[in-house]
Amino acid sequence: MGRGSGIGGVILVIWLIIGVIAAGQRGYFDSEDTNCAKTGTILVTIVAGPLNYLGVNPKISCALPEPSK
């Protein structure tokens, strides 16, 4: 493992921490009700990281199929 992989790991961790901060500022962690769309939006916001502060506002919508009767 070279020095570049260590720096890349640090950058990745900082990127994800910025994403968690952005999700927190948007209030995604405040409510207790969770569903597919909310969970997906939180995850995409975290992965987007600093892009959230450049105008990216990722949203996920999920429509799960109803079980047959």
PDB file of C-alpha atoms in Angstrom:
ATOM      1  CA  MET A   1       0.000   0.000   0.000  1.00  0.00           C
ATOM      2  CA  GLY A   2       1.388   3.299  -1.062  1.00  0.00           C
ATOM      3  CA  ARG A   3       0.961   6.716   0.322  1.00  0.00           C
ATOM      4  CA  GLY A   4      -1.763   7.521  -2.234  1.00  0.00           C
ATOM      5  CA  SER A   5      -4.164   4.907  -0.885  1.00  0.00           C
ATOM      6  CA  GLY A   6      -3.962   6.411   2.605  1.00  0.00           C
ATOM      7  CA  ILE A   7      -4.701   9.886   1.325  1.00  0.00           C
ATOM      8  CA  GLY A   8      -7.577   8.531  -0.780  1.00  0.00           C
ATOM      9  CA  GLY A   9      -9.073   6.869   2.291  1.00  0.00           C
ATOM     10  CA  VAL A  10      -8.870  10.083   4.292  1.00  0.00           C
ATOM     11  CA  ILE A  11     -10.507  12.025   1.460  1.00  0.00           C
ATOM     12  CA  LEU A  12     -13.283   9.417   1.246  1.00  0.00           C
ATOM     13  CA  VAL A  13     -13.983   9.622   4.982  1.00  0.00           C
ATOM     14  CA  ILE A  14     -14.068  13.433   4.888  1.00  0.00           C
ATOM     15  CA  TRP A  15     -16.371  13.298   1.814  1.00  0.00           C
ATOM     16  CA  LEU A  16     -18.832  11.013   3.647  1.00  0.00           C
ATOM     17  CA  ILE A  17     -18.697  13.082   6.855  1.00  0.00           C
ATOM     18  CA  ILE A  18     -19.628  16.183   4.824  1.00  0.00           C
ATOM     19  CA  GLY A  19     -22.543  14.197   3.373  1.00  0.00           C
ATOM     20  CA  VAL A  20     -23.743  13.216   6.859  1.00  0.00           C
ATOM     21  CA  ILE A  21     -23.554  16.863   7.937  1.00  0.00           C
ATOM     22  CA  ALA A  22     -25.603  17.912   4.884  1.00  0.00           C
ATOM     23  CA  ALA A  23     -28.247  15.253   5.621  1.00  0.00           C
ATOM     24  CA  GLY A  24     -28.414  16.432   9.228  1.00  0.00           C
ATOM     25  CA  GLN A  25     -28.786  20.073   8.188  1.00  0.00           C
ATOM     26  CA  ARG A  26     -31.681  19.103   5.928  1.00  0.00           C
ATOM     27  CA  GLY A  27     -33.400  17.451   8.898  1.00  0.00           C
ATOM     28  CA  TYR A  28     -33.371  13.925   7.461  1.00  0.00           C
ATOM     29  CA  PHE A  29     -32.479  12.385  10.828  1.00  0.00           C
ATOM     30  CA  ASP A  30     -35.171  14.240  12.815  1.00  0.00           C
ATOM     31  CA  SER A  31     -38.286  12.157  12.223  1.00  0.00           C
ATOM     32  CA  GLU A  32     -38.763   8.585  13.361  1.00  0.00           C
ATOM     33  CA  ASP A  33     -40.880   7.384  10.430  1.00  0.00           C
ATOM     34  CA  THR A  34     -38.714   5.628   7.887  1.00  0.00           C
ATOM     35  CA  ASN A  35     -39.520   4.242   4.495  1.00  0.00           C
ATOM     36  CA  CYS A  36     -37.707   3.289   1.331  1.00  0.00           C
ATOM     37  CA  ALA A  37     -37.737   6.804  -0.111  1.00  0.00           C
ATOM     38  CA  LYS A  38     -36.434   8.485   3.039  1.00  0.00           C
ATOM     39  CA  THR A  39     -33.694   5.906   3.549  1.00  0.00           C
ATOM     40  CA  GLY A  40     -32.649   6.154  -0.101  1.00  0.00           C
ATOM     41  CA  THR A  41     -32.587   9.947   0.023  1.00  0.00           C
ATOM     42  CA  ILE A  42     -30.415   9.906   3.151  1.00  0.00           C
ATOM     43  CA  LEU A  43     -27.951   7.463   1.584  1.00  0.00           C
ATOM     44  CA  VAL A  44     -27.717   9.375  -1.702  1.00  0.00           C
ATOM     45  CA  THR A  45     -27.249  12.655   0.176  1.00  0.00           C
ATOM     46  CA  ILE A  46     -24.386  11.144   2.175  1.00  0.00           C
ATOM     47  CA  VAL A  47     -22.729   9.747  -0.953  1.00  0.00           C
ATOM     48  CA  ALA A  48     -23.095  13.105  -2.734  1.00  0.00           C
ATOM     49  CA  GLY A  49     -20.989  14.637   0.048  1.00  0.00           C
ATOM     50  CA  PRO A  50     -19.760  18.166  -0.717  1.00  0.00           C
ATOM     51  CA  LEU A  51     -21.813  18.285  -3.913  1.00  0.00           C
ATOM     52  CA  ASN A  52     -24.785  19.032  -1.643  1.00  0.00           C
ATOM     53  CA  TYR A  53     -23.295  22.482  -1.081  1.00  0.00           C
ATOM     54  CA  LEU A  54     -22.981  23.077  -4.821  1.00  0.00           C
ATOM     55  CA  GLY A  55     -26.727  22.788  -5.400  1.00  0.00           C
ATOM     56  CA  VAL A  56     -27.172  19.022  -5.664  1.00  0.00           C
ATOM     57  CA  ASN A  57     -30.312  17.943  -3.811  1.00  0.00           C
ATOM     58  CA  PRO A  58     -30.729  14.217  -4.454  1.00  0.00           C
ATOM     59  CA  LYS A  59     -34.136  12.669  -3.805  1.00  0.00           C
ATOM     60  CA  ILE A  60     -35.186   9.047  -4.144  1.00  0.00           C
ATOM     61  CA  SER A  61     -38.727   7.825  -4.626  1.00  0.00           C
ATOM     62  CA  CYS A  62     -39.681   4.218  -4.106  1.00  0.00           C
ATOM     63  CA  ALA A  63     -42.857   2.441  -5.057  1.00  0.00           C
ATOM     64  CA  LEU A  64     -42.918  -1.077  -3.744  1.00  0.00           C
ATOM     65  CA  PRO A  65     -45.340  -3.477  -5.420  1.00  0.00           C
ATOM     66  CA  GLU A  66     -48.374  -4.539  -3.449  1.00  0.00           C
ATOM     67  CA  PRO A  67     -48.548  -8.225  -2.517  1.00  0.00           C
ATOM     68  CA  SER A  68     -51.078 -10.290  -4.405  1.00  0.00           C
ATOM     69  CA  LYS A  69     -54.243 -11.325  -2.591  1.00  0.00           C
TER      70      LYS A  69
END
